[in-house]
PDB file of C-alpha atoms and ligand atoms in Angstrom:
ATOM      1  CA  MET A  65     100.829 101.415 115.432  1.00 97.00           C
ATOM      2  CA  ARG A  66     104.291 101.459 117.058  1.00 97.00           C
ATOM      3  CA  THR A  67     107.470 102.435 115.292  1.00 97.00           C
ATOM      4  CA  VAL A  68     110.487 100.462 116.537  1.00 98.00           C
ATOM      5  CA  ALA A  69     114.095 100.531 115.607  1.00 98.00           C
ATOM      6  CA  THR A  70     115.547  97.148 116.853  1.00 98.00           C
ATOM      7  CA  PHE A  71     114.897  93.556 116.098  1.00 98.00           C
ATOM      8  CA  ALA A  72     114.656  92.906 119.835  1.00 98.00           C
ATOM      9  CA  ASP A  73     111.731  95.374 120.049  1.00 98.00           C
ATOM     10  CA  VAL A  74     109.951  93.748 117.090  1.00 98.00           C
ATOM     11  CA  ARG A  75     110.092  90.338 118.796  1.00 98.00           C
ATOM     12  CA  LYS A  76     108.862  91.520 122.229  1.00 97.00           C
ATOM     13  CA  GLY A  77     105.560  90.491 123.693  1.00 93.00           C
ATOM     14  CA  ASP A  78     102.889  87.949 122.669  1.00 93.00           C
ATOM     15  CA  ARG A  79     102.607  88.427 118.932  1.00 96.00           C
ATOM     16  CA  GLY A  80     100.448  85.480 117.845  1.00 98.00           C
ATOM     17  CA  SER A  81     100.990  84.789 114.168  1.00 98.00           C
ATOM     18  CA  VAL A  82     103.215  87.384 112.496  1.00 98.00           C
ATOM     19  CA  ALA A  83     103.130  88.733 108.919  1.00 98.00           C
ATOM     20  CA  LEU A  84     105.996  90.788 107.534  1.00 98.00           C
ATOM     21  CA  VAL A  85     105.788  93.247 104.633  1.00 98.00           C
ATOM     22  CA  PRO A  86     109.356  94.207 103.756  1.00 98.00           C
ATOM     23  CA  THR A  87     109.669  97.625 102.044  1.00 98.00           C
ATOM     24  CA  MET A  88     112.178 100.335 101.279  1.00 97.00           C
ATOM     25  CA  GLY A  89     109.522 102.971 102.068  1.00 96.00           C
ATOM     26  CA  TYR A  90     107.843 105.575  99.978  1.00 95.00           C
ATOM     27  CA  LEU A  91     104.763 103.412 100.151  1.00 97.00           C
ATOM     28  CA  HIS A  92     102.126 103.227  97.426  1.00 97.00           C
ATOM     29  CA  GLU A  93      98.965 101.235  96.814  1.00 98.00           C
ATOM     30  CA  GLY A  94     101.103  98.219  95.883  1.00 98.00           C
ATOM     31  CA  HIS A  95     102.546  98.129  99.404  1.00 98.00           C
ATOM     32  CA  LEU A  96      99.150  98.923 100.919  1.00 98.00           C
ATOM     33  CA  ASP A  97      97.683  95.917  99.138  1.00 98.00           C
ATOM     34  CA  LEU A  98     100.421  93.746 100.719  1.00 98.00           C
ATOM     35  CA  ILE A  99      99.720  95.242 104.161  1.00 98.00           C
ATOM     36  CA  SER A 100      95.941  94.617 103.820  1.00 98.00           C
ATOM     37  CA  ALA A 101      96.519  91.018 102.753  1.00 98.00           C
ATOM     38  CA  ALA A 102      98.900  90.593 105.720  1.00 98.00           C
ATOM     39  CA  ARG A 103      96.267  92.069 108.047  1.00 98.00           C
ATOM     40  CA  ARG A 104      93.678  89.533 106.817  1.00 98.00           C
ATOM     41  CA  SER A 105      96.069  86.638 107.463  1.00 97.00           C
ATOM     42  CA  SER A 106      97.843  87.281 110.749  1.00 98.00           C
ATOM     43  CA  ASP A 107      97.544  88.557 114.300  1.00 98.00           C
ATOM     44  CA  THR A 108     100.472  90.964 114.104  1.00 98.00           C
ATOM     45  CA  VAL A 109     101.483  92.866 110.966  1.00 98.00           C
ATOM     46  CA  VAL A 110     105.027  94.217 110.812  1.00 98.00           C
ATOM     47  CA  VAL A 111     106.067  96.529 107.995  1.00 98.00           C
ATOM     48  CA  SER A 112     109.801  96.979 107.661  1.00 98.00           C
ATOM     49  CA  LEU A 113     111.208 100.149 106.111  1.00 98.00           C
ATOM     50  CA  PHE A 114     114.907 100.117 105.293  1.00 98.00           C
ATOM     51  CA  VAL A 115     116.652 101.501 102.251  1.00 96.00           C
ATOM     52  CA  ASN A 116     119.187  98.698 101.913  1.00 97.00           C
ATOM     53  CA  PRO A 117     122.570 100.076 100.589  1.00 95.00           C
ATOM     54  CA  LEU A 118     123.748  96.591  99.731  1.00 95.00           C
ATOM     55  CA  GLN A 119     121.319  96.274  96.836  1.00 95.00           C
ATOM     56  CA  PHE A 120     122.099  99.547  95.092  1.00 92.00           C
ATOM     57  CA  ASN A 121     124.705  99.438  92.364  1.00 84.00           C
ATOM     58  CA  GLU A 122     125.150 103.198  92.225  1.00 84.00           C
ATOM     59  CA  ASP A 123     125.420 105.743  95.009  1.00 83.00           C
ATOM     60  CA  VAL A 124     123.370 108.249  93.012  1.00 80.00           C
ATOM     61  CA  ASP A 125     120.488 105.805  92.759  1.00 81.00           C
ATOM     62  CA  LEU A 126     120.684 105.238  96.562  1.00 88.00           C
ATOM     63  CA  ALA A 127     120.836 108.959  97.276  1.00 86.00           C
ATOM     64  CA  ALA A 128     117.851 109.639  94.957  1.00 83.00           C
ATOM     65  CA  TYR A 129     115.681 107.014  96.593  1.00 86.00           C
ATOM     66  CA  PRO A 130     112.659 108.912  98.069  1.00 86.00           C
ATOM     67  CA  GLN A 131     112.359 108.813 101.868  1.00 90.00           C
ATOM     68  CA  ASP A 132     109.659 110.166 104.192  1.00 94.00           C
ATOM     69  CA  LEU A 133     109.187 108.299 107.448  1.00 96.00           C
ATOM     70  CA  ALA A 134     106.170 110.348 108.716  1.00 96.00           C
ATOM     71  CA  ARG A 135     104.327 109.842 105.391  1.00 96.00           C
ATOM     72  CA  ASP A 136     105.020 106.109 105.381  1.00 97.00           C
ATOM     73  CA  ALA A 137     104.060 105.654 109.072  1.00 98.00           C
ATOM     74  CA  ALA A 138     100.683 107.254 108.432  1.00 98.00           C
ATOM     75  CA  LEU A 139      99.983 105.111 105.345  1.00 98.00           C
ATOM     76  CA  ALA A 140     101.152 101.871 107.011  1.00 98.00           C
ATOM     77  CA  GLU A 141      98.926 102.516 110.016  1.00 98.00           C
ATOM     78  CA  GLN A 142      95.853 103.272 107.835  1.00 98.00           C
ATOM     79  CA  ALA A 143      96.430 100.025 105.902  1.00 98.00           C
ATOM     80  CA  GLY A 144      96.380  98.039 109.134  1.00 98.00           C
ATOM     81  CA  ALA A 145     100.034  97.646 110.286  1.00 98.00           C
ATOM     82  CA  ASP A 146     100.669  97.082 113.984  1.00 98.00           C
ATOM     83  CA  MET A 147     104.346  97.884 113.876  1.00 98.00           C
ATOM     84  CA  LEU A 148     106.717  99.823 111.634  1.00 98.00           C
ATOM     85  CA  PHE A 149     110.249  98.519 111.928  1.00 98.00           C
ATOM     86  CA  ALA A 150     112.484 101.310 110.777  1.00 98.00           C
ATOM     87  CA  PRO A 151     116.001 100.401 111.789  1.00 98.00           C
ATOM     88  CA  PRO A 152     119.019 102.655 111.623  1.00 97.00           C
ATOM     89  CA  ILE A 153     121.910 101.431 109.551  1.00 96.00           C
ATOM     90  CA  GLU A 154     123.776 100.299 112.727  1.00 97.00           C
ATOM     91  CA  GLU A 155     120.994  97.889 113.619  1.00 98.00           C
ATOM     92  CA  MET A 156     121.183  96.248 110.236  1.00 98.00           C
ATOM     93  CA  TYR A 157     124.862  96.471 109.455  1.00 97.00           C
ATOM     94  CA  ALA A 158     126.827  97.248 112.638  1.00 96.00           C
ATOM     95  CA  GLU A 159     129.726  95.966 110.593  1.00 94.00           C
ATOM     96  CA  GLN A 160     130.020  95.385 106.869  1.00 92.00           C
ATOM     97  CA  PRO A 161     128.722  91.806 106.551  1.00 94.00           C
ATOM     98  CA  LEU A 162     131.318  89.194 105.644  1.00 95.00           C
ATOM     99  CA  THR A 163     128.545  86.682 104.786  1.00 96.00           C
ATOM    100  CA  SER A 164     127.274  86.753 101.226  1.00 96.00           C
ATOM    101  CA  ILE A 165     124.263  84.992  99.778  1.00 97.00           C
ATOM    102  CA  THR A 166     123.989  84.127  96.133  1.00 96.00           C
ATOM    103  CA  VAL A 167     120.903  82.360  94.900  1.00 95.00           C
ATOM    104  CA  ALA A 168     122.665  80.729  92.018  1.00 93.00           C
ATOM    105  CA  GLY A 169     120.983  80.944  88.591  1.00 92.00           C
ATOM    106  CA  VAL A 170     117.953  82.844  89.821  1.00 93.00           C
ATOM    107  CA  GLY A 171     119.863  86.065  90.106  1.00 87.00           C
ATOM    108  CA  GLU A 172     121.921  85.808  86.963  1.00 90.00           C
ATOM    109  CA  LEU A 173     119.678  86.815  84.060  1.00 94.00           C
ATOM    110  CA  MET A 174     117.560  89.997  83.558  1.00 96.00           C
ATOM    111  CA  GLU A 175     118.039  92.205  86.658  1.00 94.00           C
ATOM    112  CA  GLY A 176     121.074  90.156  87.722  1.00 93.00           C
ATOM    113  CA  ASP A 177     122.671  90.761  84.366  1.00 93.00           C
ATOM    114  CA  HIS A 178     122.004  94.534  84.383  1.00 92.00           C
ATOM    115  CA  ARG A 179     122.597  95.163  88.106  1.00 94.00           C
ATOM    116  CA  PRO A 180     125.600  93.092  89.237  1.00 92.00           C
ATOM    117  CA  GLY A 181     125.468  92.329  92.936  1.00 93.00           C
ATOM    118  CA  HIS A 182     121.945  93.633  93.321  1.00 95.00           C
ATOM    119  CA  PHE A 183     120.325  90.333  94.232  1.00 96.00           C
ATOM    120  CA  ASP A 184     123.055  89.289  96.626  1.00 96.00           C
ATOM    121  CA  GLY A 185     122.256  92.471  98.508  1.00 97.00           C
ATOM    122  CA  VAL A 186     118.536  91.715  98.425  1.00 97.00           C
ATOM    123  CA  ALA A 187     119.232  88.120  99.639  1.00 98.00           C
ATOM    124  CA  VAL A 188     121.281  89.277 102.629  1.00 98.00           C
ATOM    125  CA  VAL A 189     118.729  91.927 103.744  1.00 98.00           C
ATOM    126  CA  VAL A 190     115.745  89.584 103.317  1.00 98.00           C
ATOM    127  CA  ALA A 191     117.592  86.787 105.215  1.00 98.00           C
ATOM    128  CA  LYS A 192     118.361  89.266 108.030  1.00 98.00           C
ATOM    129  CA  LEU A 193     114.690  90.445 108.157  1.00 98.00           C
ATOM    130  CA  LEU A 194     113.387  86.838 108.262  1.00 98.00           C
ATOM    131  CA  ALA A 195     115.925  85.814 110.918  1.00 98.00           C
ATOM    132  CA  GLY A 196     115.486  88.941 113.028  1.00 98.00           C
ATOM    133  CA  ILE A 197     111.652  89.284 112.809  1.00 98.00           C
ATOM    134  CA  GLN A 198     110.767  85.617 112.586  1.00 98.00           C
ATOM    135  CA  PRO A 199     107.491  86.080 110.688  1.00 98.00           C
ATOM    136  CA  ASP A 200     105.124  83.179 109.803  1.00 98.00           C
ATOM    137  CA  ARG A 201     104.378  84.834 106.431  1.00 98.00           C
ATOM    138  CA  ALA A 202     106.151  87.428 104.289  1.00 98.00           C
ATOM    139  CA  TYR A 203     104.501  89.347 101.469  1.00 99.00           C
ATOM    140  CA  PHE A 204     106.164  90.505  98.272  1.00 98.00           C
ATOM    141  CA  GLY A 205     104.813  92.153  95.096  1.00 98.00           C
ATOM    142  CA  ARG A 206     104.870  90.203  91.797  1.00 98.00           C
ATOM    143  CA  LYS A 207     105.895  93.498  90.178  1.00 98.00           C
ATOM    144  CA  ASP A 208     109.470  92.433  91.180  1.00 97.00           C
ATOM    145  CA  ALA A 209     108.916  88.943  89.725  1.00 98.00           C
ATOM    146  CA  GLN A 210     112.531  87.877  89.759  1.00 97.00           C
ATOM    147  CA  GLN A 211     112.987  89.047  93.341  1.00 98.00           C
ATOM    148  CA  LEU A 212     109.927  86.983  94.313  1.00 98.00           C
ATOM    149  CA  VAL A 213     111.507  83.871  92.767  1.00 98.00           C
ATOM    150  CA  LEU A 214     114.781  84.633  94.553  1.00 98.00           C
ATOM    151  CA  VAL A 215     113.112  85.157  97.962  1.00 98.00           C
ATOM    152  CA  THR A 216     111.023  82.049  97.608  1.00 98.00           C
ATOM    153  CA  ARG A 217     114.124  79.950  96.850  1.00 97.00           C
ATOM    154  CA  LEU A 218     116.114  81.639  99.641  1.00 98.00           C
ATOM    155  CA  GLY A 219     113.378  80.786 102.193  1.00 98.00           C
ATOM    156  CA  ALA A 220     113.173  77.176 101.015  1.00 97.00           C
ATOM    157  CA  ASP A 221     116.894  76.606 100.562  1.00 97.00           C
ATOM    158  CA  LEU A 222     117.777  78.003 104.027  1.00 97.00           C
ATOM    159  CA  SER A 223     114.665  76.455 105.751  1.00 98.00           C
ATOM    160  CA  PHE A 224     113.259  79.691 107.076  1.00 98.00           C
ATOM    161  CA  PRO A 225     110.008  78.693 108.692  1.00 98.00           C
ATOM    162  CA  VAL A 226     108.125  81.248 106.664  1.00 98.00           C
ATOM    163  CA  GLU A 227     105.488  81.179 103.913  1.00 98.00           C
ATOM    164  CA  ILE A 228     106.489  83.562 101.063  1.00 98.00           C
ATOM    165  CA  ILE A 229     103.390  85.098  99.431  1.00 98.00           C
ATOM    166  CA  GLY A 230     103.386  86.980  96.136  1.00 98.00           C
ATOM    167  CA  ARG A 231     100.614  89.442  95.315  1.00 98.00           C
ATOM    168  CA  PRO A 232      99.598  90.702  91.803  1.00 98.00           C
ATOM    169  CA  THR A 233     100.870  94.038  90.500  1.00 98.00           C
ATOM    170  CA  ILE A 234      98.834  97.202  91.165  1.00 98.00           C
ATOM    171  CA  ARG A 235      98.727  99.706  88.310  1.00 98.00           C
ATOM    172  CA  GLU A 236      97.725 103.283  87.643  1.00 97.00           C
ATOM    173  CA  ARG A 237      94.444 103.732  85.725  1.00 96.00           C
ATOM    174  CA  ASP A 238      96.471 103.967  82.524  1.00 96.00           C
ATOM    175  CA  GLY A 239      98.324 100.702  83.149  1.00 98.00           C
ATOM    176  CA  LEU A 240     101.672 102.021  84.519  1.00 98.00           C
ATOM    177  CA  ALA A 241     102.884  99.580  87.206  1.00 98.00           C
ATOM    178  CA  LEU A 242     103.187 101.300  90.542  1.00 98.00           C
ATOM    179  CA  SER A 243     106.746 101.916  91.708  1.00 96.00           C
ATOM    180  CA  SER A 244     108.161 104.443  94.162  1.00 92.00           C
ATOM    181  CA  ARG A 245     110.534 105.408  91.326  1.00 92.00           C
ATOM    182  CA  ASN A 246     107.585 106.714  89.286  1.00 95.00           C
ATOM    183  CA  ILE A 247     107.731 109.982  91.186  1.00 93.00           C
ATOM    184  CA  HIS A 248     110.882 110.824  89.246  1.00 92.00           C
ATOM    185  CA  LEU A 249     109.006 110.649  85.882  1.00 95.00           C
ATOM    186  CA  SER A 250     108.045 113.886  84.117  1.00 95.00           C
ATOM    187  CA  GLU A 251     104.665 113.987  82.366  1.00 94.00           C
ATOM    188  CA  ALA A 252     106.324 113.178  78.996  1.00 96.00           C
ATOM    189  CA  GLU A 253     108.281 110.351  80.536  1.00 97.00           C
ATOM    190  CA  ARG A 254     105.115 108.906  82.052  1.00 96.00           C
ATOM    191  CA  GLY A 255     103.758 108.741  78.527  1.00 97.00           C
ATOM    192  CA  ALA A 256     106.829 106.928  77.318  1.00 98.00           C
ATOM    193  CA  ALA A 257     106.694 104.556  80.309  1.00 98.00           C
ATOM    194  CA  LEU A 258     103.314 103.272  79.172  1.00 98.00           C
ATOM    195  CA  SER A 259     105.071 101.462  76.344  1.00 98.00           C
ATOM    196  CA  LEU A 260     106.156  98.738  78.848  1.00 98.00           C
ATOM    197  CA  SER A 261     102.685  97.861  80.077  1.00 98.00           C
ATOM    198  CA  ALA A 262     101.264  98.324  76.559  1.00 98.00           C
ATOM    199  CA  GLY A 263     103.830  95.801  75.204  1.00 98.00           C
ATOM    200  CA  LEU A 264     103.036  93.330  77.965  1.00 98.00           C
ATOM    201  CA  ALA A 265      99.259  93.747  77.381  1.00 98.00           C
ATOM    202  CA  ALA A 266      99.800  93.014  73.700  1.00 98.00           C
ATOM    203  CA  ALA A 267     101.795  89.909  74.581  1.00 98.00           C
ATOM    204  CA  ALA A 268      99.118  88.852  77.096  1.00 98.00           C
ATOM    205  CA  SER A 269      96.485  89.120  74.330  1.00 98.00           C
ATOM    206  CA  ALA A 270      98.667  86.826  72.133  1.00 98.00           C
ATOM    207  CA  VAL A 271      98.886  84.320  74.971  1.00 98.00           C
ATOM    208  CA  GLU A 272      95.120  84.337  75.244  1.00 98.00           C
ATOM    209  CA  GLU A 273      94.967  83.598  71.547  1.00 98.00           C
ATOM    210  CA  GLY A 274      97.206  80.586  72.005  1.00 98.00           C
ATOM    211  CA  GLU A 275     100.734  81.877  71.345  1.00 98.00           C
ATOM    212  CA  THR A 276     103.319  80.050  73.445  1.00 98.00           C
ATOM    213  CA  ASP A 277     106.645  80.749  71.627  1.00 98.00           C
ATOM    214  CA  ALA A 278     108.985  82.845  73.802  1.00 98.00           C
ATOM    215  CA  ALA A 279     110.622  84.661  70.873  1.00 98.00           C
ATOM    216  CA  THR A 280     107.269  85.622  69.422  1.00 98.00           C
ATOM    217  CA  LEU A 281     105.914  86.869  72.771  1.00 98.00           C
ATOM    218  CA  GLU A 282     109.134  88.748  73.530  1.00 98.00           C
ATOM    219  CA  GLU A 283     109.040  90.346  70.042  1.00 98.00           C
ATOM    220  CA  ILE A 284     105.467  91.604  70.580  1.00 98.00           C
ATOM    221  CA  ALA A 285     106.437  93.313  73.816  1.00 98.00           C
ATOM    222  CA  ARG A 286     109.755  94.565  72.435  1.00 98.00           C
ATOM    223  CA  ALA A 287     108.072  96.165  69.421  1.00 98.00           C
ATOM    224  CA  ARG A 288     105.966  98.488  71.589  1.00 98.00           C
ATOM    225  CA  VAL A 289     108.937  99.642  73.675  1.00 98.00           C
ATOM    226  CA  ASP A 290     111.171 100.069  70.600  1.00 98.00           C
ATOM    227  CA  ALA A 291     108.488 102.228  68.949  1.00 98.00           C
ATOM    228  CA  GLU A 292     108.632 104.674  71.841  1.00 98.00           C
ATOM    229  CA  PRO A 293     111.642 107.021  71.352  1.00 98.00           C
ATOM    230  CA  GLY A 294     111.565 108.003  75.087  1.00 98.00           C
ATOM    231  CA  ALA A 295     112.024 104.398  76.321  1.00 98.00           C
ATOM    232  CA  HIS A 296     115.299 102.426  76.023  1.00 98.00           C
ATOM    233  CA  LEU A 297     114.793  98.705  76.287  1.00 98.00           C
ATOM    234  CA  GLU A 298     117.196  96.717  78.470  1.00 97.00           C
ATOM    235  CA  TYR A 299     115.644  93.288  78.142  1.00 98.00           C
ATOM    236  CA  VAL A 300     112.444  91.385  77.513  1.00 98.00           C
ATOM    237  CA  THR A 301     112.517  87.772  78.678  1.00 98.00           C
ATOM    238  CA  LEU A 302     110.122  84.915  79.180  1.00 98.00           C
ATOM    239  CA  ALA A 303     111.226  83.244  82.384  1.00 98.00           C
ATOM    240  CA  SER A 304     110.192  80.404  84.668  1.00 98.00           C
ATOM    241  CA  GLN A 305     108.419  81.232  87.928  1.00 97.00           C
ATOM    242  CA  ALA A 306     110.287  78.375  89.575  1.00 96.00           C
ATOM    243  CA  ASP A 307     113.914  79.510  88.987  1.00 96.00           C
ATOM    244  CA  ALA A 308     113.832  82.628  86.740  1.00 97.00           C
ATOM    245  CA  SER A 309     115.601  80.756  83.961  1.00 97.00           C
ATOM    246  CA  ALA A 310     114.835  81.811  80.383  1.00 97.00           C
ATOM    247  CA  LEU A 311     112.218  79.659  78.635  1.00 98.00           C
ATOM    248  CA  PRO A 312     112.080  78.794  74.902  1.00 98.00           C
ATOM    249  CA  ALA A 313     108.286  78.552  75.203  1.00 98.00           C
ATOM    250  CA  LEU A 314     105.373  78.536  77.646  1.00 98.00           C
ATOM    251  CA  GLU A 315     105.817  75.102  79.140  1.00 96.00           C
ATOM    252  CA  VAL A 316     105.819  75.850  82.916  1.00 98.00           C
ATOM    253  CA  PRO A 317     104.301  78.764  84.937  1.00 98.00           C
ATOM    254  CA  ALA A 318     106.203  81.780  83.648  1.00 98.00           C
ATOM    255  CA  PHE A 319     106.462  85.536  83.616  1.00 98.00           C
ATOM    256  CA  LEU A 320     107.255  87.778  80.700  1.00 98.00           C
ATOM    257  CA  ALA A 321     109.524  90.541  82.139  1.00 98.00           C
ATOM    258  CA  VAL A 322     110.570  93.823  80.616  1.00 98.00           C
ATOM    259  CA  ALA A 323     112.958  96.535  81.790  1.00 98.00           C
ATOM    260  CA  ALA A 324     113.658  99.875  80.167  1.00 98.00           C
ATOM    261  CA  GLY A 325     115.249 103.180  80.956  1.00 98.00           C
ATOM    262  CA  VAL A 326     112.965 106.241  80.704  1.00 98.00           C
ATOM    263  CA  GLY A 327     114.919 109.441  81.209  1.00 96.00           C
ATOM    264  CA  THR A 328     117.134 108.718  84.182  1.00 94.00           C
ATOM    265  CA  THR A 329     114.622 106.253  85.680  1.00 94.00           C
ATOM    266  CA  ARG A 330     114.787 102.470  85.304  1.00 94.00           C
ATOM    267  CA  LEU A 331     111.453 100.777  85.085  1.00 97.00           C
ATOM    268  CA  MET A 332     110.445  97.137  85.252  1.00 98.00           C
ATOM    269  CA  ASP A 333     107.178  95.394  84.623  1.00 98.00           C
ATOM    270  CA  ASN A 334     105.948  91.867  83.905  1.00 98.00           C
ATOM    271  CA  VAL A 335     102.952  89.689  83.242  1.00 98.00           C
ATOM    272  CA  HIS A 336     102.533  86.415  85.132  1.00 98.00           C
ATOM    273  CA  ILE A 337     101.309  83.475  83.108  1.00 98.00           C
ATOM    274  CA  ASP A 338      99.802  80.457  84.817  1.00 98.00           C
ATOM    275  CA  ARG A 339      98.213  77.298  83.527  1.00 97.00           C
ATOM    276  CA  VAL A 340      94.508  77.200  84.514  1.00 97.00           C
ATOM    277  CA  ASP A 341      92.457  74.138  83.491  1.00 96.00           C
ATOM    278  CA  GLY A 342      94.898  73.352  80.681  1.00 94.00           C
ATOM    279  CA  THR A 343      94.981  76.920  79.297  1.00 97.00           C
ATOM    280  CA  TRP A 344      97.729  79.571  79.664  1.00 98.00           C
ATOM    281  CA  VAL A 345      96.215  82.570  81.461  1.00 98.00           C
ATOM    282  CA  PRO A 346      98.090  85.891  81.673  1.00 98.00           C
ATOM    283  CA  ASP A 347      97.653  88.030  84.803  1.00 98.00           C
ATOM    284  CA  LEU A 348      98.691  91.674  84.570  1.00 98.00           C
ATOM    285  CA  GLY A 349      97.353  92.459  88.025  1.00 98.00           C
ATOM    286  CA  SER A 350      94.775  95.174  88.669  1.00 98.00           C
ATOM    287  CA  ARG A 351      94.351  98.856  87.932  1.00 98.00           C
ATOM    288  CA  LEU A 352      93.364 101.571  90.397  1.00 97.00           C
ATOM    289  CA  ASP A 353      90.181 103.443  89.582  1.00 96.00           C
ATOM    290  CA  ARG A 354      91.795 106.747  90.587  1.00 95.00           C
ATOM    291  CA  PRO A 355      95.289 108.226  90.377  1.00 95.00           C
ATOM    292  CA  SER A 356      97.696 106.634  92.865  1.00 96.00           C
ATOM    293  CA  ILE A 357      98.995 108.477  95.924  1.00 95.00           C
ATOM    294  CA  LEU A 358     102.314 108.635  94.127  1.00 90.00           C
ATOM    295  CA  TYR A 359     100.842 110.477  91.138  1.00 80.00           C
ATOM    296  CA  GLY A 360      99.560 113.225  93.440  1.00 70.00           C
ATOM    297  CA  GLU A 361     103.155 113.576  94.781  1.00 72.00           C
ATOM    298  CA  ALA A 362     105.014 113.489  91.484  1.00 59.00           C
TER     299      ALA A 362
HETATM  300  O1  LIG B 549     111.299  95.128  97.028  1.00 71.95           O
HETATM  301  C1  LIG B 549     111.878  95.897  97.850  1.00 71.95           C
HETATM  302  O2  LIG B 549     111.384  96.957  98.231  1.00 71.95           O
HETATM  303  C2  LIG B 549     113.243  95.478  98.423  1.00 71.95           C
HETATM  304  O3  LIG B 549     114.005  94.857  97.442  1.00 71.95           O
HETATM  305  C3  LIG B 549     113.152  94.612  99.686  1.00 71.95           C
HETATM  306  C4  LIG B 549     112.529  93.320  99.395  1.00 71.95           C
HETATM  307  C5  LIG B 549     112.418  95.360 100.760  1.00 71.95           C
HETATM  308  C6  LIG B 549     114.539  94.353 100.238  1.00 71.95           C
HETATM  309  O4  LIG B 549     115.235  95.516 100.512  1.00 71.95           O
END
């Protein structure tokens, strides 16, 4: 695997079909799943690693974001990447961009509401990665469900010749959704954090039993988080997979998303709900059968 720092170097040579896995580093099994899927689909697998300042609302959050290039390079290589694109800030933003991208509607609720400007920053960096790397496919985790909707619309609206592929969430054995931010959780906070996945699992069971009302599903998930004194709910919303708008009921493919603060860490999780043979089927993703690499490093 080669580590390169410029878009020009990423595009050099005969690449065949190209898959991109955009990351902000501190890789975990969720990213490794994206890289393995990319490996199966394409001749050249590029993993990008760039902690994008445009998408952080607070400088402390940006400063606290874990970074370890040597660690990530080893993991990306093991998972099958051909190239690690780790650009310096000057390659990405030689000047403060004057162009802004707002994916109207999609970025307004949920994360958009709680993190003003966040999705505009994501949209700009993803557009730059797609334009600069020119992949045929780009892989994103469904864990960031609203981001996946946003990126899918961005790609379609701006005619990027790329297929956007979402992959199911990967979880710890106990259900906690993998996130690089989990390394900031203390043991007690990890316990409190489980209220998010427990709430979603309870709502998923209700869906399996035929519940389709948004307020009811949201209340089931909310009750679990509210019962946990260490978790502070920000929102729980049933939203459309097509445009991330809030839904009154399960009537189109949806996701039930939850966000909460646990200590100083913000956590997000969701369950995707698709219609299969006329029945609503929830998908919480999959659980590892061993502690994740992040857990060992917490
Ligand atoms: O999901 C992430 O890690 C980031 O938001 C992304 C897509 C790499 C853009 O910086």
